[in-house]
JSON list of C-alpha atoms in Angstrom, two decimals:
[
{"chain": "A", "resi": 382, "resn": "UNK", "atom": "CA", "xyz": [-3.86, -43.87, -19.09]},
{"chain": "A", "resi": 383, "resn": "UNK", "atom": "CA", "xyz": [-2.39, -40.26, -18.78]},
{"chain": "A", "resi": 384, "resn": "UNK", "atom": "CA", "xyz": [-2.98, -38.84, -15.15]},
{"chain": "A", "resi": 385, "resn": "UNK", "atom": "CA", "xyz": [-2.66, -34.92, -14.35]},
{"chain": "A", "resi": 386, "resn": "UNK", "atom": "CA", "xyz": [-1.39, -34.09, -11.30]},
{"chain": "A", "resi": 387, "resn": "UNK", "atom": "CA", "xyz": [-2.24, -31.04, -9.02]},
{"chain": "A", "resi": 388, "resn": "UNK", "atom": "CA", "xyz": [-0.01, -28.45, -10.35]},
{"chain": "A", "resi": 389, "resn": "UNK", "atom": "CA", "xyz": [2.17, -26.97, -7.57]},
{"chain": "A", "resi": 390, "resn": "UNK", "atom": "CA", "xyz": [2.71, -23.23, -7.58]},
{"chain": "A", "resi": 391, "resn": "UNK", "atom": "CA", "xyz": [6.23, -21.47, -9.28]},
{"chain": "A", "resi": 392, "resn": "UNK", "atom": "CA", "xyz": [6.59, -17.77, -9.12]},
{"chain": "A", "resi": 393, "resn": "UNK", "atom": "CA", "xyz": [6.31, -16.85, -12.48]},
{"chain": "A", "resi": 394, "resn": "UNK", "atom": "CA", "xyz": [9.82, -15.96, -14.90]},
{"chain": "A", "resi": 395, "resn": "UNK", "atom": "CA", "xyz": [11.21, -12.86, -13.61]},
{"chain": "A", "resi": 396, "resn": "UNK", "atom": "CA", "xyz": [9.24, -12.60, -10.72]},
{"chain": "A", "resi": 397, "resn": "UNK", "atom": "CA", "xyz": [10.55, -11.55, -7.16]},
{"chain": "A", "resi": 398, "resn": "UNK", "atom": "CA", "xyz": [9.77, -12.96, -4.51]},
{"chain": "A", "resi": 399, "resn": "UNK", "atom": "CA", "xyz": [9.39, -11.26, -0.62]},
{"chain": "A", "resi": 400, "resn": "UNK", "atom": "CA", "xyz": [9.66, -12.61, 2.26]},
{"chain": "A", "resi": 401, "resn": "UNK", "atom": "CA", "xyz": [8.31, -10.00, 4.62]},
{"chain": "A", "resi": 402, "resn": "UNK", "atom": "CA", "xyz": [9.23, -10.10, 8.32]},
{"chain": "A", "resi": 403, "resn": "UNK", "atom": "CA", "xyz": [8.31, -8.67, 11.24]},
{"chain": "A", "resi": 404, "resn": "UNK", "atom": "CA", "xyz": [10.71, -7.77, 13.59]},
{"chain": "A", "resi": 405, "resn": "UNK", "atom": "CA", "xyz": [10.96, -9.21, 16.86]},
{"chain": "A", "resi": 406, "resn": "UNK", "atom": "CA", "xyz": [8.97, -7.64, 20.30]},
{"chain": "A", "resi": 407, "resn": "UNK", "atom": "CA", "xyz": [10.04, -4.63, 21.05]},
{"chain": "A", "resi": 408, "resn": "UNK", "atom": "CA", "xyz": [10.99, -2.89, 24.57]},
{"chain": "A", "resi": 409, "resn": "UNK", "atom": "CA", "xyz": [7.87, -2.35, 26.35]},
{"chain": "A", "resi": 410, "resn": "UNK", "atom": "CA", "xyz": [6.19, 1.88, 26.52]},
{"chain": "A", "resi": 411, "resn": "UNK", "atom": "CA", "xyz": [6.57, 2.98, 29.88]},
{"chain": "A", "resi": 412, "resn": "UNK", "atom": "CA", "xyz": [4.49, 5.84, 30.78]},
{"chain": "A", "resi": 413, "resn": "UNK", "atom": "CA", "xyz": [6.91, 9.70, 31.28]},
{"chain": "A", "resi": 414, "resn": "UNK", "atom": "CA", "xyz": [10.02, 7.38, 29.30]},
{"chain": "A", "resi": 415, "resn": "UNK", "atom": "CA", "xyz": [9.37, 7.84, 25.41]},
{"chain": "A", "resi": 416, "resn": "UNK", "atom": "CA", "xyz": [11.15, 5.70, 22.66]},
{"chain": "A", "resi": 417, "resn": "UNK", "atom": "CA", "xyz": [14.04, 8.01, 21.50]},
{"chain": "A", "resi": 418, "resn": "UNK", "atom": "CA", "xyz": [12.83, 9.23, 17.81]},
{"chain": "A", "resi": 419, "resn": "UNK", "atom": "CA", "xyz": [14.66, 8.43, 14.68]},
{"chain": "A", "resi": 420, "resn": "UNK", "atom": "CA", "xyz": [13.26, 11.01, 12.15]},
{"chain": "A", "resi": 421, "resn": "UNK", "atom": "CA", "xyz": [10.07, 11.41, 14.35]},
{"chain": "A", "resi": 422, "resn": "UNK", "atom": "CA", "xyz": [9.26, 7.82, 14.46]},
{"chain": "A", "resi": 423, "resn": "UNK", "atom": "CA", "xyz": [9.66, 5.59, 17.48]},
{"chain": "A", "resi": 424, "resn": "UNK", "atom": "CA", "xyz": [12.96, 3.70, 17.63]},
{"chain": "A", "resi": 425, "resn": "UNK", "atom": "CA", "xyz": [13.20, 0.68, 20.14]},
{"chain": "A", "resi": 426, "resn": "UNK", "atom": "CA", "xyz": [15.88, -2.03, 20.88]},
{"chain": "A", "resi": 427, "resn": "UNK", "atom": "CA", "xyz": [14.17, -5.23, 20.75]},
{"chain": "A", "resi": 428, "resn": "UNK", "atom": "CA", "xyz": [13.21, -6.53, 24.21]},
{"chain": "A", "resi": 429, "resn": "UNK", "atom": "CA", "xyz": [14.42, -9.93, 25.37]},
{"chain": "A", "resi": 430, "resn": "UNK", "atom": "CA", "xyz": [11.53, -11.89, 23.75]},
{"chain": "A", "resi": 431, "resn": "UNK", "atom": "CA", "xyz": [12.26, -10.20, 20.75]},
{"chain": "A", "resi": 432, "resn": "UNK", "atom": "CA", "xyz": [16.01, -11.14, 20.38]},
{"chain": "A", "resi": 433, "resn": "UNK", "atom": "CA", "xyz": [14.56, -15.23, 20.85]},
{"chain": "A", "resi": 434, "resn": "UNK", "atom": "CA", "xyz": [12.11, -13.94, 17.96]},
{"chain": "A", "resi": 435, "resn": "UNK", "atom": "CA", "xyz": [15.27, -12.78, 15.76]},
{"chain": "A", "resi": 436, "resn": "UNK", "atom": "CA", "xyz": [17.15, -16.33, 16.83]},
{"chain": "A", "resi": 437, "resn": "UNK", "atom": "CA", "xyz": [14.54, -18.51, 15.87]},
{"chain": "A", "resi": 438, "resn": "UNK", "atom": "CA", "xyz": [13.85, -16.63, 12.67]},
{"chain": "A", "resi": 439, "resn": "UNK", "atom": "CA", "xyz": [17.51, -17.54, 11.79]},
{"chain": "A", "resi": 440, "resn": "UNK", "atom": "CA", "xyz": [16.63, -20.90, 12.74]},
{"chain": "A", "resi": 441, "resn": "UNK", "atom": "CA", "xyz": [13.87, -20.97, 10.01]},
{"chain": "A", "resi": 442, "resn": "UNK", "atom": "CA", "xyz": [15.17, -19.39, 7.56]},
{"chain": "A", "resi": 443, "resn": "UNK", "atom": "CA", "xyz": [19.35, -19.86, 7.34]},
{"chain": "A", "resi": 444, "resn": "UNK", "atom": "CA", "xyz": [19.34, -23.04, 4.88]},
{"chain": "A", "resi": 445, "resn": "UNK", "atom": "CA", "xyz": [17.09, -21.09, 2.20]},
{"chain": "A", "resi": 446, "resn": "UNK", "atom": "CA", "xyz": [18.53, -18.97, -0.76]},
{"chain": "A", "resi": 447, "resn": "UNK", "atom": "CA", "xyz": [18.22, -15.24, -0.56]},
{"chain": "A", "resi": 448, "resn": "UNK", "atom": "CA", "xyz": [20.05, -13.01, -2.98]},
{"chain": "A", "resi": 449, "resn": "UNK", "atom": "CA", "xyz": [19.34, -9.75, -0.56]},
{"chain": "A", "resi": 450, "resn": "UNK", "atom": "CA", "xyz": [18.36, -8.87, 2.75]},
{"chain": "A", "resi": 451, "resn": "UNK", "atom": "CA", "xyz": [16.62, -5.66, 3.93]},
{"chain": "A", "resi": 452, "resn": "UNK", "atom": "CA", "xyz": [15.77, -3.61, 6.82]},
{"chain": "A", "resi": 453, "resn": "UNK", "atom": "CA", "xyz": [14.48, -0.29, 7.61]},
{"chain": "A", "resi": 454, "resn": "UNK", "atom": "CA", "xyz": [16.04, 2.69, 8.93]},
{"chain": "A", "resi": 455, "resn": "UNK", "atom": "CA", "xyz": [14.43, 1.44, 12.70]},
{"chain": "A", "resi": 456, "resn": "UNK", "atom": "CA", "xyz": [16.61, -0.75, 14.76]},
{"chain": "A", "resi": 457, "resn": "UNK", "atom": "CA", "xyz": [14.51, -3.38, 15.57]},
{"chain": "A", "resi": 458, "resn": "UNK", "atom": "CA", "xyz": [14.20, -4.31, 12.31]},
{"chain": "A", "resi": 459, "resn": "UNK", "atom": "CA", "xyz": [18.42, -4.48, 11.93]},
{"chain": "A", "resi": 460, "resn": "UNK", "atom": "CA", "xyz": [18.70, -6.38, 15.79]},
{"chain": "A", "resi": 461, "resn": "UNK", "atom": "CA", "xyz": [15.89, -8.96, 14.31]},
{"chain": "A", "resi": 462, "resn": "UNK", "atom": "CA", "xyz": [18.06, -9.15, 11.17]},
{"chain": "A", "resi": 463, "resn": "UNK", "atom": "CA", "xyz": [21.35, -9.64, 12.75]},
{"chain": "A", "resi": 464, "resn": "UNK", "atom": "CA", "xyz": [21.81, -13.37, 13.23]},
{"chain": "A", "resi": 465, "resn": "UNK", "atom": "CA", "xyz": [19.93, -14.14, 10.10]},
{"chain": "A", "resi": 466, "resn": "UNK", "atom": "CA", "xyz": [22.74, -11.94, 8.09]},
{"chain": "A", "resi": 467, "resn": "UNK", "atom": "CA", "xyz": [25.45, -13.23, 10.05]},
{"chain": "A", "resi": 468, "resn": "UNK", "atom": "CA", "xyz": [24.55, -17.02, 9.33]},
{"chain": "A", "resi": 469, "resn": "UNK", "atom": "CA", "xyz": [24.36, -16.15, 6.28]},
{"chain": "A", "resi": 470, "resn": "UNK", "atom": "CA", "xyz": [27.14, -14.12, 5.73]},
{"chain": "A", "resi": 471, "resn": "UNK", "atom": "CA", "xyz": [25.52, -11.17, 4.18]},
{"chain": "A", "resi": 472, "resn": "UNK", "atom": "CA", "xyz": [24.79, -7.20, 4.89]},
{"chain": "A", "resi": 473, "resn": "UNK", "atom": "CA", "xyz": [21.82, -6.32, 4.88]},
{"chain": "A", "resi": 474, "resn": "UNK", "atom": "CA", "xyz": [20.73, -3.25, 2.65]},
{"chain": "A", "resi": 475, "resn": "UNK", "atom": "CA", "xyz": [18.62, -0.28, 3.40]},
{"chain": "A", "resi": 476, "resn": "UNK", "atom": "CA", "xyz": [14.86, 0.51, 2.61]},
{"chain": "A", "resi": 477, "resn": "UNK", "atom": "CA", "xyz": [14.34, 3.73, 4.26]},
{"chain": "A", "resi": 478, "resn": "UNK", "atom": "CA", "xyz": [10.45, 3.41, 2.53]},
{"chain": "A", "resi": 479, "resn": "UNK", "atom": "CA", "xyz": [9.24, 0.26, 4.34]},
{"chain": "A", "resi": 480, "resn": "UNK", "atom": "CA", "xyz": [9.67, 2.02, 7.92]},
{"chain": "A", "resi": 481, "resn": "UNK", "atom": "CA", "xyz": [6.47, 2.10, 10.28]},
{"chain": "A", "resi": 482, "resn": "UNK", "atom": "CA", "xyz": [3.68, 4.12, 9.55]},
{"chain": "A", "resi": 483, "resn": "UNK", "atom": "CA", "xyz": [4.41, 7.39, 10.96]},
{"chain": "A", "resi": 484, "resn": "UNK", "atom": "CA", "xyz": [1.99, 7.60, 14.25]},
{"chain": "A", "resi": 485, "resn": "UNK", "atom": "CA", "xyz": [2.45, 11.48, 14.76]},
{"chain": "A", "resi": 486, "resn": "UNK", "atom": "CA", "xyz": [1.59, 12.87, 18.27]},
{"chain": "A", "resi": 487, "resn": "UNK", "atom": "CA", "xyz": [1.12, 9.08, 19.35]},
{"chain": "A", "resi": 488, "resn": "UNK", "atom": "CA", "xyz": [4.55, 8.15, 18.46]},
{"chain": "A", "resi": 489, "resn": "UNK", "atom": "CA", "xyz": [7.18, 7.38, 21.14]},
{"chain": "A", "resi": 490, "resn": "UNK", "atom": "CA", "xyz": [4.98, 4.92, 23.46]},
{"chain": "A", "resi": 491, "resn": "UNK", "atom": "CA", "xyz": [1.67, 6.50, 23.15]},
{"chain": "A", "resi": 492, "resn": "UNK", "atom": "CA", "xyz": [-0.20, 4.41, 20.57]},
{"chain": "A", "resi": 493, "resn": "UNK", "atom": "CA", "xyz": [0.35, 1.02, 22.57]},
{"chain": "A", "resi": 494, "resn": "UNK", "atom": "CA", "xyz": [-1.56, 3.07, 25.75]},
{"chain": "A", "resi": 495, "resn": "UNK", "atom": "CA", "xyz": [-3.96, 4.65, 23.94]},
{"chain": "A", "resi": 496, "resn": "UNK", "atom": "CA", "xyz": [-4.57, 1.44, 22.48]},
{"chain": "A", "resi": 497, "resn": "UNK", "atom": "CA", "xyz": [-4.65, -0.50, 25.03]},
{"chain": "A", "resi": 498, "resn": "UNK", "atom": "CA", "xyz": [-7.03, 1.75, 27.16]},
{"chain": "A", "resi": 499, "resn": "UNK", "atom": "CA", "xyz": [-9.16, 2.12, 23.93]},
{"chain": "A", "resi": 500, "resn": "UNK", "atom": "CA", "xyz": [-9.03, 5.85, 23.37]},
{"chain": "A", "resi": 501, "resn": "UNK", "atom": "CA", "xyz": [-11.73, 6.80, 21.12]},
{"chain": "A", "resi": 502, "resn": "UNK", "atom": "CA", "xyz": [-9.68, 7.98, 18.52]},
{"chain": "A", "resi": 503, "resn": "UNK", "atom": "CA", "xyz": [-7.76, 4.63, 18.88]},
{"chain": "A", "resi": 504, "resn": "UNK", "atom": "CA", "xyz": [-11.35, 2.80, 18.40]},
{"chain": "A", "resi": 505, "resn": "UNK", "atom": "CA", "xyz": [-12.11, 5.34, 15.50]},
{"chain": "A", "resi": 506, "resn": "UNK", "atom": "CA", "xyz": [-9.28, 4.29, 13.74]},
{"chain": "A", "resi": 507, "resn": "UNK", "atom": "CA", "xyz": [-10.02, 0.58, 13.54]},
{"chain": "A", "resi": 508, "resn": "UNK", "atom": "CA", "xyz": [-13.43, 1.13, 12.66]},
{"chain": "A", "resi": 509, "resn": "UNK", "atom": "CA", "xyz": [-12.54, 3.51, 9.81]},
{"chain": "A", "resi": 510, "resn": "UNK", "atom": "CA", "xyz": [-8.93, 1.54, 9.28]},
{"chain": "A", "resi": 511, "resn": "UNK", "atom": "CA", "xyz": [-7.08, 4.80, 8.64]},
{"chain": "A", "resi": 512, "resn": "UNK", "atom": "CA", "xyz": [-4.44, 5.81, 10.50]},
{"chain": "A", "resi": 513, "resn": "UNK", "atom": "CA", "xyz": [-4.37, 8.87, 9.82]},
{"chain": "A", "resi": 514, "resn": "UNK", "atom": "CA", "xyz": [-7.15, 9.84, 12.46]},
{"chain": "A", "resi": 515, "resn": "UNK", "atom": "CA", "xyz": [-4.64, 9.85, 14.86]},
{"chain": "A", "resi": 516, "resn": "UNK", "atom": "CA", "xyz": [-2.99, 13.49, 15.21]},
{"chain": "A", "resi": 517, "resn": "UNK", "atom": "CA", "xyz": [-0.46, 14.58, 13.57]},
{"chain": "A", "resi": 518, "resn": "UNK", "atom": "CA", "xyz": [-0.12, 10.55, 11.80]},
{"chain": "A", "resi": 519, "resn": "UNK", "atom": "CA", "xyz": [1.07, 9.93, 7.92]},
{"chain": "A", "resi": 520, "resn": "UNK", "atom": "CA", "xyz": [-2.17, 10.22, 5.71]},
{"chain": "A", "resi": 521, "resn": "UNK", "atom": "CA", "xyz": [-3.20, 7.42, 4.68]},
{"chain": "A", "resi": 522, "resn": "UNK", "atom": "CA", "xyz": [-2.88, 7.94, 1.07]},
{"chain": "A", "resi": 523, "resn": "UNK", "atom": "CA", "xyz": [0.85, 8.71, 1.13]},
{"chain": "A", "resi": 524, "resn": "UNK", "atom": "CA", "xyz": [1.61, 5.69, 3.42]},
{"chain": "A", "resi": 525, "resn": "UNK", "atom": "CA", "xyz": [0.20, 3.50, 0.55]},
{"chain": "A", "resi": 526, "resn": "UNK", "atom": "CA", "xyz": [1.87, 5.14, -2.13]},
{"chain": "A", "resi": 527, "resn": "UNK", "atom": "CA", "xyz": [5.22, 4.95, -0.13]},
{"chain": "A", "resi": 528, "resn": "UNK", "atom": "CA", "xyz": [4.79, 1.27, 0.47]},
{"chain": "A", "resi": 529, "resn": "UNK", "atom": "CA", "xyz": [3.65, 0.31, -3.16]},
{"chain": "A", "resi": 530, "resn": "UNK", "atom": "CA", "xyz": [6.53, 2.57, -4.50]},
{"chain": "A", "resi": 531, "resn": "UNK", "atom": "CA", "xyz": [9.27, 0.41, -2.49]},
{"chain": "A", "resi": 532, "resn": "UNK", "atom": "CA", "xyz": [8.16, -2.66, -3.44]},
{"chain": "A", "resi": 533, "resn": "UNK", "atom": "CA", "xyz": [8.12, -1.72, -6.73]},
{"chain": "A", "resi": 534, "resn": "UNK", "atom": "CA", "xyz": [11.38, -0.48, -6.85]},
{"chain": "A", "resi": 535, "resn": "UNK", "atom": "CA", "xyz": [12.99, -3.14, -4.75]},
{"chain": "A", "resi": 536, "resn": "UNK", "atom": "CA", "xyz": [10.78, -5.39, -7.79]},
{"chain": "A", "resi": 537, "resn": "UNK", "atom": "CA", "xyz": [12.39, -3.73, -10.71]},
{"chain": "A", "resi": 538, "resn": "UNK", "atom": "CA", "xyz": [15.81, -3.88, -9.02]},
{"chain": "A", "resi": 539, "resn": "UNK", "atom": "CA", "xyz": [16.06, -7.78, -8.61]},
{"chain": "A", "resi": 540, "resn": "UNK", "atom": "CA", "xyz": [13.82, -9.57, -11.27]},
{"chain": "A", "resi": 541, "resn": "UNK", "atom": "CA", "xyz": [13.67, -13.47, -10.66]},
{"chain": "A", "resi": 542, "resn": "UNK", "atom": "CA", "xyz": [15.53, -12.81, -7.16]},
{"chain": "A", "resi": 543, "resn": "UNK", "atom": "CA", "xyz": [14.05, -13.98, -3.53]},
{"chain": "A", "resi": 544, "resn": "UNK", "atom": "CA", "xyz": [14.33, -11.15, -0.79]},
{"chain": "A", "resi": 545, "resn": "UNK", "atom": "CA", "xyz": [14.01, -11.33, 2.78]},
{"chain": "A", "resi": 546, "resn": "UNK", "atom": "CA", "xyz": [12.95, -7.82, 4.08]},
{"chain": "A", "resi": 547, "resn": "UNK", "atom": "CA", "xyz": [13.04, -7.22, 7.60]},
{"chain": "A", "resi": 548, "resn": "UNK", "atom": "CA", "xyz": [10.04, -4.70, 8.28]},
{"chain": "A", "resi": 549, "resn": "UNK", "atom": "CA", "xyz": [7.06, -3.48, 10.39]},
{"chain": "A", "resi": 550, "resn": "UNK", "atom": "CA", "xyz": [3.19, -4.55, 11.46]},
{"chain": "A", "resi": 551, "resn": "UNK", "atom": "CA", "xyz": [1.93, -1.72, 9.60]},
{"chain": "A", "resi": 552, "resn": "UNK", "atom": "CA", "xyz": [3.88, -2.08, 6.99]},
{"chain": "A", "resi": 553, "resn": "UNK", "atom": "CA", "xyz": [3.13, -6.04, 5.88]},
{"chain": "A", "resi": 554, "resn": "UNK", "atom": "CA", "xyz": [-1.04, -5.38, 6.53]},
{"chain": "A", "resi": 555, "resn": "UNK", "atom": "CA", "xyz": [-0.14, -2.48, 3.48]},
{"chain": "A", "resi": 556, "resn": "UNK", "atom": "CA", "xyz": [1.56, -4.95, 1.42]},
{"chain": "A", "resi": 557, "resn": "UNK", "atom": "CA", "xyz": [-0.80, -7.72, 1.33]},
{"chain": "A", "resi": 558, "resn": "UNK", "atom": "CA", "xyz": [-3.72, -5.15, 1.25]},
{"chain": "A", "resi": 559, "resn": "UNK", "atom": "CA", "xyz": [-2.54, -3.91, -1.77]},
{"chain": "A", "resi": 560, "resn": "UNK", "atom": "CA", "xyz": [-1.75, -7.18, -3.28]},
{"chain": "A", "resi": 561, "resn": "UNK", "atom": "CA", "xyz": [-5.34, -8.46, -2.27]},
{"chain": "A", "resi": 562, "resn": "UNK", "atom": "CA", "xyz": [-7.13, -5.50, -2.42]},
{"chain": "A", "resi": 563, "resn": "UNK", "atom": "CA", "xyz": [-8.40, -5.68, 0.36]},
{"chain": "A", "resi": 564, "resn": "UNK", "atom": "CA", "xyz": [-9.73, -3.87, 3.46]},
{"chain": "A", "resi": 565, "resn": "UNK", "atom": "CA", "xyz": [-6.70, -1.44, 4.47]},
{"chain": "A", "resi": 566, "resn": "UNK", "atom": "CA", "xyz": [-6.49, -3.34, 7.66]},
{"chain": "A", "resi": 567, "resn": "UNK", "atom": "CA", "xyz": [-7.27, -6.72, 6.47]},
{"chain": "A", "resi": 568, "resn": "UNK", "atom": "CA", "xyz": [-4.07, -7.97, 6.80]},
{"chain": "A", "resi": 569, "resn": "UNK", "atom": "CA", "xyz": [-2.89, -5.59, 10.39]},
{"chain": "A", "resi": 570, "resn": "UNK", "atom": "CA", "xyz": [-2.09, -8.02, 13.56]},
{"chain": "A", "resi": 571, "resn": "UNK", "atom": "CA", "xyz": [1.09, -10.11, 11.83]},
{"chain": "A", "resi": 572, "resn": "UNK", "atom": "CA", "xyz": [3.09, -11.31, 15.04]},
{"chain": "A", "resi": 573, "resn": "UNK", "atom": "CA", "xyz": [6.13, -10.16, 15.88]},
{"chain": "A", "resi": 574, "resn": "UNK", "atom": "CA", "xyz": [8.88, -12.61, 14.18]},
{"chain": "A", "resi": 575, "resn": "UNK", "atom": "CA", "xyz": [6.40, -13.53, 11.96]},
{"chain": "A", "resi": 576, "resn": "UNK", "atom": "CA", "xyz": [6.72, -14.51, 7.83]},
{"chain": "A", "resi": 577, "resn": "UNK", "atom": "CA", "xyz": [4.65, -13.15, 5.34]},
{"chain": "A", "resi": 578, "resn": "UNK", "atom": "CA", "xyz": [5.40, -14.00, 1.63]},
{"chain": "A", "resi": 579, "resn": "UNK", "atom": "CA", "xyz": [4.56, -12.37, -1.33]},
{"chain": "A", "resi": 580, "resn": "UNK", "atom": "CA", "xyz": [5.49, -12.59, -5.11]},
{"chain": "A", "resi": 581, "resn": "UNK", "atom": "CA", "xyz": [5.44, -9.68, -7.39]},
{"chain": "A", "resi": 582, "resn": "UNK", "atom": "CA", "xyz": [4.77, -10.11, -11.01]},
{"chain": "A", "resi": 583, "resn": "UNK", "atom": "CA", "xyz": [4.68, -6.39, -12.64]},
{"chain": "A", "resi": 584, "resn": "UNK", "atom": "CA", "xyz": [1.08, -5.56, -11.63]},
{"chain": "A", "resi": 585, "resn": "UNK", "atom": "CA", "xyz": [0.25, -9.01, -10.24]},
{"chain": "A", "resi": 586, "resn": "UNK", "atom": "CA", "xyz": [1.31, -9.05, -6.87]},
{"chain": "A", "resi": 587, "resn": "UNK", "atom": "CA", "xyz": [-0.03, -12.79, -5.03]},
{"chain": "A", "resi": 588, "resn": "UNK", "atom": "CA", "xyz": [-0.08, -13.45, -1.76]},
{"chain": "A", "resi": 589, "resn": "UNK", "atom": "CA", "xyz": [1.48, -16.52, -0.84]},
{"chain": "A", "resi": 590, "resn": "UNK", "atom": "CA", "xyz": [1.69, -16.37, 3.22]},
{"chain": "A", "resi": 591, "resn": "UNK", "atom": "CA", "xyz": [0.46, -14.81, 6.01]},
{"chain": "A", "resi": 592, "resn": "UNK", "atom": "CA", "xyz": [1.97, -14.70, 9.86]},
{"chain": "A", "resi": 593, "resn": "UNK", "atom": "CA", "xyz": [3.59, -17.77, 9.53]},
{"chain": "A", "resi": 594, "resn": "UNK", "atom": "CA", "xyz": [4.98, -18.47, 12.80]},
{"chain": "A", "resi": 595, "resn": "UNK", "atom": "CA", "xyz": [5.30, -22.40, 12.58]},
{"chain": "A", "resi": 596, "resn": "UNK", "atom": "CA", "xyz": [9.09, -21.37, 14.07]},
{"chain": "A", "resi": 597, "resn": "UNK", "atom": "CA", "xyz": [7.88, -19.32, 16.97]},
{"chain": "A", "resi": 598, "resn": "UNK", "atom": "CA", "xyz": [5.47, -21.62, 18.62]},
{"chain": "A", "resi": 599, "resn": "UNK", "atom": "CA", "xyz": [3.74, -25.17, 18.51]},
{"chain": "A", "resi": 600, "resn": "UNK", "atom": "CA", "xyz": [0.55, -23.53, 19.12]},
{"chain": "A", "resi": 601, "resn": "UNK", "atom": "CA", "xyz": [-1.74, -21.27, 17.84]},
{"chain": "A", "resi": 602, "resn": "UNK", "atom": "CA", "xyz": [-2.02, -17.60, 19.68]},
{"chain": "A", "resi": 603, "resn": "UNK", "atom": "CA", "xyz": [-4.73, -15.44, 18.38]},
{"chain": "A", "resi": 604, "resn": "UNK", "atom": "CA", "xyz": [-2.90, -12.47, 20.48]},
{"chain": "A", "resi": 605, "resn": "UNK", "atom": "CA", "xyz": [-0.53, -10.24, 18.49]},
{"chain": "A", "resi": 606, "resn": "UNK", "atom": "CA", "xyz": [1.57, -7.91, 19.97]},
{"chain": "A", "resi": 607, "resn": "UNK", "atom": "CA", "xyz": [0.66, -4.59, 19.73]},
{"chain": "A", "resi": 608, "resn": "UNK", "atom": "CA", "xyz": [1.75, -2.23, 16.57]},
{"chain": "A", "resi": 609, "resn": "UNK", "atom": "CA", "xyz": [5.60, -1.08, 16.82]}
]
C-alpha cells in the first residue's frame, strides 16, 4: 500500500531565508537624560538584561548555518550581535535601512513615557497603527517602502542563502506585515531577543516564525518590552 506522508516545509530554490532578531533590552529612559542620537534616532547600549538576551541568543543560534549576519547602524543591535558573530567567527555587515522607525520629537526617551502614561497621541497611534501621528515621526509610507526595499535588496544579494539580521521592534511588525498583509501593527510587540523568521521568494514572502523566545524563558510572558 503506498502511504503519503505530511510534507514538511523547504524554502523554495533560490529562496533566502531571514532570521529577524530583536535586539536585546535596552538602557532604561530616564526623565531630563535623553539617549544620545545617532542620525536623529535614539541610540542606547543594551542594559544588563539585554546583554543575557544577546548571550542566550548565541546560545540558540551558534550551531546553525548562516552565510551573513546583519545589524543596523544602532548599537544595540551590534552589542546583541556580538557574541553571536564572535562564536561564529564572522563580521557582521551593515543595513543602514532596517534601523528603527524614526520617532521624531519623541525620540531620545520620550516615546517609552508617553507610552507608558498613555498620551493621547500615543493612544491615537495604536488605534490608527501609524506612526507617523507622532510629531515630527517617519511617515508611514516611506517607513514601509524603506523596509520592503532592504529586504529586497538584501534578497537579490544572497539567493538560496540563510541570514541572521540583527534589527528593531518596529522594524520586524513591518516585515511580517508586509509579508502577511496584514494590519500595519499586526505583528508590533516582538520581545526583545526574540526570533522571527521569514523566507523570501521574489514576491512571495512567508512567514515562518514569530517571537520565538523558547531560548529566553520556560514560560510564556504576554509583556513585551516597550518599542526601542
Amino acid at each position: 500500500m503506498t502511504e503519503y506522508r505530511q510534507p514538511r516545509y523547504r524554502p523554495p530554490e533560490g529562496s533566502t531565508e531571514f532570521l529577524l532578531i530583536r535586539h536585546g533590552e535596552s538602557a532604561r529612559a530616564v526623565p531630563g537624560r535623553p539617549f544620545a542620537l545617532l542620525d536623529g534616532q535614539s541610540d542606547p547600549d543594551l542594559a544588563p538584561e539585554g546583554r543575557e538576551h544577546a548571550r542566550r541568543v548565541a546560545d540558540r543560534l551558534e550551531h546553525e548555518r548562516f552565510d551573513a549576519l546583519y545589524v543596523t547602524t544602532l548599537r544595540r543591535t551590534v552589542q546583541t550581535a556580538a557574541p553571536l558573530a564572535e562564536r561564529l567567527g564572522m563580521t557582521p555587515l551593515v543595513e543602514a535601512e532596517l534601523r528603527e522607525v524614526n520617532l521624531g520629537e519623541w525620540e531620545g526617551g520620550l516615546f517609552r513615557k508617553h507610552v507608558a502614561e498613555r498620551h493621547p497621541v500615543s493612544l491615537r497611534m495604536h488605534a490608527e497603527e501609524r506612526w507617523d501621528v507622532i510629531p515630527g515621526a517617519e511617515e508611514a509610507q516611506r517607513f514601509r517602502e524603506r523596509v520592503r526595499g532592504a529586504v529586497e535588496r538584501l534578497a537579490a544579494a544572497h539567493p538560496g542563502r540563510r541570514l541572521a539580521v540583527f534589527t528593531h521592534g518596529g522594524v520586524i511588525a513591518q516585515v511580517l506585515a508586509l509579508a502577511a498583509g496584514s494590519r500595519p501593527f499586526a505583528f508590533l510587540g516582538a520581545d526583545n531577543g526574540s526570533i522571527s523568521q521569514v523566507v523570501v521568494d521574489g514576491e512571495r514572502w512567508t512567514v515562518r516564525r514569530f517571537n520565538d523566545t523558547a531560548h529566553l524563558s520556560p514560560r510564556l510572558d504576554p509583556g513585551a518590552a516597550p518599542l526601542t
